[in-house]
Structure formats: C-alpha cells, structure tokens
Amino acid sequence: MWSIKDKLSTRLLNICVASLCKTKQLEKTEAVIVDGIRIGVQPDVVTYNTLITAYCRFIGIDAGYSILYRMKEAGINPDVITYNSLIAGATRYCMLSRCLDLFEEMLEMSILPDIWSYNTLMHCFFKLRKPDEAYRVFQDILLKDISVHPATFNILINGLCMNGYTENALMLFRSLKRHGFIPQLATYNILIHRLCKSGRGKAAREFLNELIESGYIPNAITYTTVMKCCFRCRQFEEGLRIFVEMRRKGYTYDAFAYCTVASMLLKTGKMNEANEYLGYIITNGFDLDLVSFNTIVNLYCKEGQLDNAYKLLYEAEKKGLECDKYTHSILIDGLCRTGNFKEAQQHLDYMRMMGFDSNLVALNSFINGLCKAGHLDHALRMFESLDAKDSITYSTMVHSLCKARRFYAASKLLLSCIRGGMRILKSDKRGVIDGLHCSGFSQEARKVQSKIRLAKILHN
C-alpha cells in the first residue's frame, strides 16, 4: 500500500504534469514523469488521463491512444475519464467510426459510459450533420436514466441550430423551461448567436432582454454578438444603443466590443467618433488580446492613420504583446495603400530580421499593393524572387496581368499554378481564357483549357 507521503508526491507530480500539458510542453511533461519514477513517485490514472487529453488535443488521436497502451503496461486500469478523453479527441477530428469503436471498447472492458461520454458522441453526430443520430443518443440518455447535465441541453440546442433546425431548438428550449430546466448564460448565448447568424436580429434582442430579466449578467460574447448583428443589418443606432445601455448598467465589456463599435463608425464615415472609441481602449489600459489589437491596427491602416498604427504597435510591444505575421501584414498593406512602397519593403526586411519563419502573408500584401498601384513589373520581379508561393500569390498576379491585358503572361503563371497543384479561382481561369481568345491566342486558350481539365481529373 502507498503511504500518505506517496499519494502526496503523486498529487504534486499530477499538478506539474497538468501545468506543463496546458502550455503544450509535452517533452518536458514526459521528462518530469520519468524523473518522478526514478525517485520513486509513481504516476496514477490521473497522470495518464492528463497526458491522453494533451496528446489528443495537440498531436492527434493516435498519439493519445498510444498512451493507453503505456498505461496498461504500467498496470493501471483505464477509467471512464480515459475513454472520454479519447472520444473527445476523435470528435475534434470528426472521426465518428473511431468514437463508436472507443465506445464499444469501453463497454467490453465493463466501463460504463457517463453523461460526458454520451454528450461527446452526440456532439460528434451533430458536427457531421447527422442530427437524427445525435437525437437518438439523447433519447438513449433518457432511456438509461442517466443524470442529465445542463451541457447536454446546450449541445442539443446548439446542434439543432447548427443543422438548420433553429425553430425546433427554440421549441425545445421553451419546453425545457416549462419542465423546470434553468437555462445557463451559455444556453442564451448559443440561441442569440444562432438567431443573429440567421439574420433574426429582433428575436435575438428579445432573448437578450429575457436573459437580463432572468437575472443573468450578459457577458462580452452576448452583447457583442447582438451588436454585430445590428451593425450587419445596418441598424447602427440600435447596435450603439445596446452598447451604451451595457456601459450605463455597468455590465462587463471588453476591448473587442469597443473594436466592433469603432469598426462600424469607421465604415459609416464617422471618423471622429471612431477615434474616440479607439482612444478610450488605449488610454484606459484595456488588456488587448492579439485579435483586438490587430483589429485596431487594421482600422487605423484602412483610414491611412499609419502614425497612430505605429504608435499603438510601439505601446503594445512595450507592454509585452508579441505581434504576429498578420499584424505586420496589415501594416505593410497600410503602407502600400498610401504609396509608401520603400517603407513597406523596409518593414519586410524588419520581419526577416525579427526571425519570422514565414512572411508569405506579408509578401502577398506587398505584391497586391504593388499591383493595385500599377507597379506590375516590380510585382513580377518580387514574385519571381519568392522561394515559396501559394494560390493567393498566383491569383493576385494572374488577375493583375489580365487587368493589364497581358493575357499570354497570365496564362504562363496560371499553368505554373496548376502544375503546383494549387487551387485556381474560376474568375482567373475565365479571365485568362477569354482574354487569350480576344487577343488572338485561340490555340493557347484551348491548350490552357485542356490542361485545366487534365489537372481537375488528376487532383480528384
């Protein structure tokens, strides 16, 4: 029998393993387990379950399943949490047959599935657009008299909406409430999100009011969803009213909400008001995540306010926010919009100096900027100097060459793109072929058409 000291040591080992797994440091996790065993601290079922979850999430289901073999070799029996982690891993990759195999394997080992096993399987069916099968899983839960968790209803409601059965989801929601089900904030958020996505802004706002009357405090997800829906439907005043109301009532809000409002104001030409909102974000010390930060930088660049964009970049880097390749691509695009190609080139050089592994997104922005400004030959030289290209790179050049009526050169690039196995836009194909015909290169047009057909056969 293990002593209390041994159990405490294993508990500390599990805390270390969980912390390292959360930060994706799987090699260090393995090293910690090996060191633990070396000094006599034995891993238990919790240790292996944590490893399985991490390997499934960050590497793949096969890697997660390999831990199950190690677990059995160590003489530790898997439990329902072990299999739930594996089923969740298979669901993440929409591997239905693997989910069902794991379910069967669990039953063969006399491990009874719990509510989370069924919830995950139901979610997998919904993800694969199999709502009837998903609903049968729900019926199975009821028949087996398994205690239902609020998350079960959330999965069911979200799955129905996701598969086009929003009305059924709403009826189910009302029926559940009549039978004593107390919806969570997450339940309301699911319905509000789905109603907004289907353009039913009025119904979404009614749910927002119901949510408040039920005593819940709407979070950033709730009101930002409704606001965006209002703005998308060009109900700007209503969207702003919701935002102002949230602020007045003291509800929680974040930088992303301000970014949404500022974006709308910029799009409707209300520059001064937009700057007020952006200024509020910066001066009030909001902790910007990278998405919000990139949104603000993009807004500044689109309006030609590069000084403000670079000022924000400086402030963010000073606070320790690490910008990604998209941040720099936005800035390069902004420089190109204002005709500062020399500075855009310098910014690309800065990216190389900072050690970005891939700056193809930024290079594509630069090439696109050159093309739009009419510097087509410069763009072609840049294109030819690239070690790596993607379908966007090719599409930008093909489209620009067609626009300049240089159809023969465009056809050569199009065929090169086909040989590289990349996808071609229909508009690019049509532009090249029609342009060649109009320019008297009918034979070349037929050749391009036959090569496109051949590539389609080979890549199907």
XYZ file of C-alpha atoms in Angstrom:
460
model
C 0.000 0.000 0.000
C 1.160 3.520 -0.764
C 1.690 5.792 2.177
C 0.140 9.284 2.525
C 3.559 10.666 1.534
C 3.488 8.644 -1.732
C -0.016 9.893 -2.532
C 1.017 13.467 -1.842
C 4.048 13.059 -4.131
C 1.872 11.649 -6.917
C -0.524 14.540 -6.427
C 2.331 17.036 -6.823
C 3.504 15.122 -9.918
C -0.015 15.436 -11.397
C -0.080 19.197 -10.729
C 3.253 19.548 -12.598
C 2.041 17.344 -15.469
C -1.237 19.301 -15.800
C 0.607 22.661 -15.796
C 3.096 21.566 -18.473
C 0.361 19.987 -20.620
C -1.654 23.221 -20.551
C 1.338 25.062 -22.020
C 1.905 22.328 -24.668
C 5.297 21.366 -23.181
C 4.820 17.646 -23.774
C 8.530 16.750 -23.907
C 9.073 18.376 -20.510
C 5.977 16.576 -19.225
C 7.446 13.211 -20.229
C 10.771 14.149 -18.625
C 9.015 15.060 -15.347
C 7.207 11.669 -15.309
C 10.485 9.810 -15.958
C 12.234 11.779 -13.176
C 9.310 11.062 -10.850
C 9.504 7.303 -11.461
C 13.309 7.439 -10.958
C 12.883 8.855 -7.435
C 10.027 6.512 -6.598
C 6.982 8.686 -7.380
C 4.552 6.537 -9.334
C 2.105 8.063 -11.889
C -1.543 7.091 -11.455
C -4.679 7.072 -13.638
C -4.956 10.890 -13.328
C -1.419 11.322 -14.707
C -2.148 9.220 -17.773
C -5.585 10.763 -18.341
C -3.993 14.228 -18.355
C -1.403 13.019 -20.878
C -4.055 11.436 -23.113
C -6.086 14.673 -23.185
C -2.989 16.731 -24.096
C -1.737 14.327 -26.796
C -5.215 14.113 -28.374
C -5.566 17.903 -28.387
C -2.101 18.923 -29.556
C -0.860 15.983 -31.655
C -3.703 13.645 -32.604
C -5.929 10.776 -31.574
C -3.323 8.096 -32.431
C -0.776 9.752 -30.155
C -3.389 9.894 -27.403
C -4.319 6.240 -27.912
C -0.639 5.203 -27.637
C -0.678 6.486 -24.029
C -3.458 3.966 -23.305
C -1.024 1.124 -24.160
C 1.621 2.625 -21.848
C -0.985 2.954 -19.131
C -1.955 -0.715 -19.357
C 1.719 -1.781 -19.448
C 2.238 0.168 -16.196
C -0.547 -1.910 -14.617
C -3.006 0.988 -14.379
C -6.577 0.337 -15.461
C -8.221 2.992 -17.647
C -11.464 4.535 -16.379
C -14.397 6.383 -17.938
C -12.394 9.651 -17.985
C -9.665 7.918 -20.031
C -12.143 6.919 -22.715
C -13.997 10.232 -22.565
C -10.705 11.987 -23.360
C -10.094 9.679 -26.331
C -13.668 10.078 -27.615
C -13.313 13.864 -27.319
C -10.057 13.640 -29.307
C -11.754 11.621 -32.056
C -14.680 14.075 -32.100
C -12.310 17.014 -32.549
C -11.227 15.455 -35.864
C -14.799 14.279 -36.739
C -13.716 10.610 -36.621
C -17.130 9.067 -35.974
C -16.141 5.430 -36.551
C -13.272 5.872 -34.072
C -15.710 7.324 -31.497
C -18.009 4.331 -31.894
C -15.079 1.875 -31.658
C -13.927 3.533 -28.428
C -17.462 3.354 -27.059
C -17.587 -0.358 -27.850
C -14.119 -0.950 -26.371
C -15.194 0.816 -23.173
C -18.267 -1.413 -22.830
C -16.161 -4.565 -23.473
C -13.966 -3.536 -20.527
C -17.098 -3.143 -18.343
C -16.537 0.618 -18.063
C -19.956 2.260 -18.021
C -20.233 5.430 -20.172
C -21.297 8.519 -18.219
C -23.163 11.650 -19.332
C -19.957 13.147 -20.800
C -19.399 10.052 -22.964
C -22.884 10.471 -24.443
C -22.575 14.266 -24.690
C -19.380 13.947 -26.740
C -20.851 11.293 -29.037
C -23.961 13.438 -29.566
C -21.732 16.444 -30.394
C -19.800 14.328 -32.931
C -23.010 13.353 -34.749
C -24.124 16.999 -34.863
C -20.721 18.110 -36.207
C -21.050 15.553 -39.001
C -24.535 16.844 -39.927
C -26.295 13.748 -38.565
C -28.966 15.328 -36.325
C -31.251 12.263 -36.303
C -28.461 10.029 -34.954
C -27.495 12.735 -32.429
C -31.092 12.924 -31.184
C -31.150 9.128 -30.807
C -28.115 9.453 -28.490
C -30.112 11.945 -26.412
C -33.055 9.512 -26.267
C -30.610 6.787 -25.168
C -29.506 9.029 -22.276
C -33.142 9.359 -21.153
C -33.860 5.616 -21.549
C -30.790 4.677 -19.495
C -31.914 7.137 -16.797
C -28.515 8.863 -16.766
C -28.491 12.144 -14.855
C -28.575 14.903 -17.482
C -26.122 17.830 -17.209
C -27.080 21.369 -18.416
C -24.302 20.984 -21.023
C -26.342 18.129 -22.572
C -29.157 20.537 -23.420
C -26.671 23.135 -24.658
C -25.126 20.588 -27.054
C -28.603 19.536 -28.201
C -29.832 23.122 -28.763
C -26.600 24.212 -30.490
C -26.546 21.079 -32.644
C -30.131 21.566 -33.810
C -29.424 25.221 -34.715
C -26.176 24.279 -36.459
C -28.044 21.782 -38.632
C -30.772 24.229 -39.660
C -33.386 23.295 -37.051
C -33.471 26.622 -35.195
C -37.259 26.517 -34.732
C -37.005 23.028 -33.194
C -34.262 24.301 -30.882
C -36.452 27.222 -29.784
C -39.418 24.904 -29.147
C -37.179 22.538 -27.173
C -35.832 25.484 -25.146
C -39.382 26.638 -24.267
C -40.462 23.090 -23.436
C -37.459 22.534 -21.166
C -38.125 25.805 -19.337
C -41.749 24.744 -18.729
C -40.455 21.490 -17.203
C -38.180 23.303 -14.757
C -34.913 23.498 -16.731
C -32.975 26.624 -15.722
C -31.004 27.804 -18.777
C -27.384 28.847 -18.319
C -25.880 32.020 -19.725
C -24.213 29.732 -22.288
C -27.655 28.466 -23.405
C -28.852 32.007 -24.106
C -25.569 32.836 -25.861
C -25.988 29.820 -28.165
C -29.510 30.837 -29.185
C -28.632 34.535 -29.550
C -25.601 33.648 -31.709
C -27.615 31.322 -33.956
C -30.531 33.778 -34.308
C -28.093 36.557 -35.243
C -26.354 34.295 -37.755
C -29.680 33.570 -39.458
C -30.458 37.322 -39.616
C -33.156 37.253 -36.934
C -31.899 40.290 -35.033
C -35.252 41.146 -33.450
C -35.640 37.658 -31.948
C -32.015 37.814 -30.722
C -32.681 41.122 -28.926
C -35.814 39.618 -27.330
C -33.660 36.793 -25.982
C -31.165 39.363 -24.687
C -33.989 41.051 -22.741
C -35.225 37.686 -21.447
C -31.691 36.834 -20.340
C -31.459 40.072 -18.294
C -34.922 39.517 -16.792
C -33.821 36.006 -15.740
C -31.155 37.618 -13.541
C -28.109 36.841 -15.686
C -25.402 39.382 -16.423
C -24.712 39.289 -20.183
C -21.022 38.808 -20.920
C -18.875 40.155 -23.761
C -19.968 37.285 -26.040
C -23.682 38.072 -25.557
C -23.794 41.766 -26.289
C -21.028 41.793 -28.912
C -22.968 39.129 -30.850
C -26.176 41.224 -30.779
C -24.297 44.437 -31.616
C -22.583 42.852 -34.610
C -25.937 41.529 -35.791
C -27.422 45.052 -35.596
C -24.490 46.553 -37.469
C -24.624 43.818 -40.115
C -28.321 44.570 -40.658
C -27.404 48.295 -40.867
C -29.323 49.004 -37.650
C -26.492 51.201 -36.396
C -28.478 53.201 -33.863
C -29.879 50.033 -32.280
C -26.388 48.500 -32.070
C -24.983 51.616 -30.406
C -27.995 51.761 -28.072
C -27.232 48.236 -26.839
C -23.595 49.124 -26.265
C -24.391 52.374 -24.415
C -27.001 50.575 -22.309
C -24.458 47.935 -21.306
C -21.986 50.591 -20.241
C -24.651 52.559 -18.332
C -25.815 49.488 -16.408
C -22.244 48.578 -15.539
C -22.174 45.267 -17.365
C -18.854 43.655 -18.194
C -17.383 44.719 -21.507
C -14.025 44.324 -23.193
C -11.787 45.799 -25.881
C -13.360 43.608 -28.579
C -16.733 45.303 -28.030
C -15.122 48.727 -28.478
C -13.350 47.471 -31.624
C -16.699 46.342 -33.052
C -18.232 49.789 -32.461
C -15.167 51.628 -33.800
C -15.186 49.440 -36.925
C -18.835 50.307 -37.594
C -18.219 54.036 -37.087
C -15.276 53.994 -39.491
C -17.287 52.142 -42.125
C -20.037 54.756 -41.885
C -17.555 57.625 -42.150
C -17.792 58.796 -38.527
C -14.058 59.207 -38.119
C -14.003 61.421 -35.004
C -16.380 59.172 -33.041
C -14.362 56.102 -34.063
C -11.152 57.725 -32.837
C -12.817 58.479 -29.505
C -13.628 54.784 -29.011
C -10.159 53.642 -30.114
C -8.566 56.254 -27.879
C -10.659 55.021 -24.952
C -9.335 51.481 -25.431
C -5.722 52.653 -25.450
C -5.866 55.241 -22.643
C -7.948 53.138 -20.218
C -5.459 50.313 -20.067
C -7.521 47.507 -21.583
C -5.616 44.254 -21.840
C -5.719 43.826 -25.599
C -5.526 40.334 -26.987
C -3.881 39.911 -30.374
C -7.203 39.753 -32.261
C -8.415 43.066 -30.796
C -5.012 44.644 -31.344
C -4.896 43.577 -34.992
C -8.463 44.864 -35.452
C -7.468 48.350 -34.239
C -4.264 48.399 -36.315
C -6.266 47.349 -39.366
C -8.836 50.115 -38.773
C -6.105 52.738 -38.495
C -4.350 51.474 -41.646
C -7.557 51.421 -43.709
C -8.113 55.084 -42.819
C -4.494 55.986 -43.618
C -3.654 56.753 -39.965
C -0.293 54.983 -40.039
C 1.209 57.193 -37.326
C -1.488 56.032 -34.911
C -0.988 52.413 -36.012
C 2.770 52.544 -35.369
C 2.248 54.388 -32.066
C -0.072 51.575 -30.977
C 2.467 48.967 -32.126
C 5.164 50.647 -30.014
C 2.891 50.760 -26.934
C 1.865 47.112 -27.372
C 5.447 45.855 -27.723
C 6.436 47.906 -24.657
C 3.715 46.061 -22.678
C 4.995 42.699 -23.899
C 2.337 41.872 -26.522
C 4.003 39.820 -29.247
C 2.741 40.781 -32.689
C 2.245 38.044 -35.263
C 2.764 37.909 -39.038
C -0.782 39.207 -39.582
C -0.031 42.387 -37.619
C 2.940 43.103 -39.852
C 0.983 42.168 -42.991
C -1.697 44.706 -42.005
C 0.967 47.397 -41.582
C 2.587 46.531 -44.919
C -0.825 46.678 -46.597
C -1.411 50.077 -44.953
C 1.933 51.396 -46.212
C 1.145 50.166 -49.740
C -2.286 51.860 -49.646
C -0.574 55.196 -49.027
C 2.081 54.543 -51.687
C 4.954 54.083 -49.210
C 6.471 51.086 -51.014
C 10.000 51.852 -49.851
C 8.858 51.758 -46.210
C 6.826 48.604 -46.923
C 9.991 46.944 -48.263
C 11.878 48.069 -45.133
C 9.128 46.570 -42.980
C 9.522 43.248 -44.826
C 13.256 43.386 -44.116
C 12.432 44.083 -40.446
C 10.271 40.941 -40.379
C 13.173 38.859 -41.692
C 15.471 40.404 -39.103
C 12.948 39.557 -36.342
C 13.122 35.910 -37.411
C 9.621 35.267 -38.731
C 9.680 31.751 -40.210
C 7.084 32.555 -42.837
C 6.180 36.003 -44.085
C 4.288 34.896 -47.204
C 1.128 36.634 -45.944
C 3.080 39.917 -45.735
C 4.742 39.352 -49.125
C 1.326 38.719 -50.669
C 0.121 42.031 -49.196
C 3.155 43.805 -50.673
C 2.705 42.245 -54.139
C -1.018 43.061 -54.062
C -0.203 46.675 -53.125
C 2.293 46.995 -55.998
C -0.248 45.575 -58.458
C -3.029 47.910 -57.332
C -0.707 50.907 -57.685
C 0.163 49.843 -61.252
C 3.759 48.764 -60.477
C 3.220 45.449 -62.268
C 6.814 44.832 -63.375
C 8.078 45.468 -59.844
C 5.451 42.992 -58.574
C 6.564 40.401 -61.155
C 10.215 40.742 -60.089
C 9.174 40.286 -56.467
C 7.000 37.288 -57.452
C 9.872 35.611 -59.309
C 12.253 36.126 -56.362
C 9.977 34.260 -53.917
C 11.108 30.815 -52.727
C 7.541 29.867 -51.771
C 4.239 30.902 -53.329
C 0.632 29.999 -52.604
C -2.628 30.225 -54.568
C -3.144 33.823 -53.334
C 0.233 34.886 -54.744
C -0.605 33.377 -58.128
C -4.178 34.698 -58.138
C -3.005 38.261 -57.403
C -0.533 38.192 -60.303
C -2.862 36.447 -62.770
C -5.712 38.874 -62.022
C -3.412 41.909 -62.321
C -1.845 40.708 -65.600
C -5.321 40.134 -67.076
C -6.355 43.616 -65.982
C -3.305 44.994 -67.798
C -4.323 42.875 -70.867
C -1.108 40.825 -70.604
C -3.018 37.582 -71.135
C -0.156 35.479 -72.517
C 1.993 36.157 -69.406
C -1.066 35.466 -67.207
C -1.593 32.088 -68.918
C 2.005 31.041 -68.170
C 1.517 31.810 -64.463
C -1.853 30.066 -64.443
C -0.322 26.873 -65.853
C 2.531 27.103 -63.345
C -0.078 27.322 -60.580
C -1.821 24.213 -61.974
C 1.464 22.278 -62.090
C 1.996 23.196 -58.420
C -1.319 21.515 -57.575
C -2.853 24.737 -56.258
C -6.469 25.792 -56.486
C -7.387 28.296 -59.181
C -10.211 30.793 -58.923
C -12.892 30.391 -61.617
C -12.679 34.125 -62.315
C -8.917 33.806 -63.013
C -9.461 30.876 -65.398
C -12.238 32.708 -67.198
C -10.208 35.927 -67.376
C -7.187 34.199 -68.914
C -9.104 32.045 -71.424
C -11.469 34.835 -72.570
C -8.542 37.265 -72.763
C -6.461 34.889 -74.909
C -9.378 34.372 -77.307
C -9.949 38.134 -77.613
C -6.227 38.765 -78.175
C -5.964 36.244 -80.998
C -4.261 33.480 -78.991
C -7.057 30.935 -79.536
C -4.687 27.966 -79.749
C -3.070 28.946 -76.432
C -6.558 29.351 -74.905
C -7.500 25.788 -75.957
C -4.215 24.479 -74.558
C -4.859 26.167 -71.197
C -8.418 24.763 -71.134
C -7.250 21.185 -71.780
C -4.525 21.455 -69.097
C -7.065 22.750 -66.567
C -9.362 19.790 -67.364
C -6.456 17.340 -67.028
C -5.427 18.847 -63.670
C -9.016 18.526 -62.427
C -9.032 14.801 -63.293
C -5.602 14.208 -61.648
C -6.483 16.045 -58.424
C -9.946 14.478 -57.930
